[in-house]
Amino acid sequence: MPSPVKPTASNCYLCGQTISEKDLSRDHLPPKLFIPSEVRNVHNLNRLITLPAHKKCNASFSKDEEYFRLSVGTLGNENPIARANFRDARRGIRRPRGKGLLYKVLAEFSETTPKGLHLPGGKKLKTFETARIKRVIWKIIRGVYFHENNKALPPNCKLDLFLCHEAVINRPNVEELRKLTVGLPQKGAYPGLFAYRIGETVPPGMGLCGLLFWDSVFFIALFHLLDCPCGECPAKSYP
């Protein structure tokens, strides 16, 4: 089993490679994009957790993070920070990219099910680009794990992701995972914005993480660690 990459200022937590001084960026946890412009004076960016990353590695997630904050943020429409993010998006509608993204997210709402059944009581169905959501969540989990354990997780560890929201029907075992997750200490609490819980399962080899966004959207992730015994994970090493 390969040794985990040690997270020093000269190693990128996303790709594991050495970072030259001119290519070093500090990635924020949670992503600073999730903090709308009108409340950034409340959530001091200098207090956010920062992680070393190549500028290119960091920038490769920017479009997916922008999609995440709007698409997932619509589930937190009662939260003032989530609503402010949507106002930011509306102000950016004059830019072609901003206009396209906003219309894309609005088009993810439907009054009918995929089978054409109309929803009662004015309810609407919300769809997501699952791969993009999962990519952002896994990046954040790797950042949390890096920060907490002084080890980096390669991008190809297996991940099972569950969205716990009152409007979402979950798989039968999610409630058990939810109870295990909420039993872990809450950390990284930024009121109204972000908090996380992370630990390892018994027997060892699996990690468990809960991520709360905008006090309303809770993800649970079960992921494989470097020493997991499953025998199914791809080679867990960096190039």
mmCIF file of N, CA, C and O in Angstrom, residues 42 116 133 175 190 195:
data_model
loop_
_atom_site.group_PDB
_atom_site.id
_atom_site.type_symbol
_atom_site.label_atom_id
_atom_site.label_comp_id
_atom_site.label_asym_id
_atom_site.label_seq_id
_atom_site.Cartn_x
_atom_site.Cartn_y
_atom_site.Cartn_z
ATOM 1 N N VAL A 42 -18.871 39.928 7.070
ATOM 2 C CA VAL A 42 -19.276 39.197 8.271
ATOM 3 C C VAL A 42 -18.437 37.928 8.415
ATOM 4 O O VAL A 42 -17.932 37.616 9.498
ATOM 5 N N GLY A 116 -43.909 12.308 -16.245
ATOM 6 C CA GLY A 116 -44.961 13.199 -16.703
ATOM 7 C C GLY A 116 -46.087 13.441 -15.730
ATOM 8 O O GLY A 116 -47.098 14.059 -16.085
ATOM 9 N N ILE A 133 -21.842 17.849 -8.710
ATOM 10 C CA ILE A 133 -22.045 17.977 -7.269
ATOM 11 C C ILE A 133 -21.066 17.067 -6.519
ATOM 12 O O ILE A 133 -20.420 17.468 -5.552
ATOM 13 N N GLU A 175 -30.455 6.713 7.107
ATOM 14 C CA GLU A 175 -30.787 7.147 8.456
ATOM 15 C C GLU A 175 -29.759 6.628 9.460
ATOM 16 O O GLU A 175 -29.361 7.349 10.389
ATOM 17 N N TYR A 190 -19.061 27.874 10.526
ATOM 18 C CA TYR A 190 -19.211 29.252 10.091
ATOM 19 C C TYR A 190 -20.712 29.503 10.044
ATOM 20 O O TYR A 190 -21.396 28.993 9.158
ATOM 21 N N ALA A 195 -20.465 23.841 8.065
ATOM 22 C CA ALA A 195 -19.931 23.096 9.200
ATOM 23 C C ALA A 195 -19.681 21.664 8.734
ATOM 24 O O ALA A 195 -20.276 21.215 7.755
#
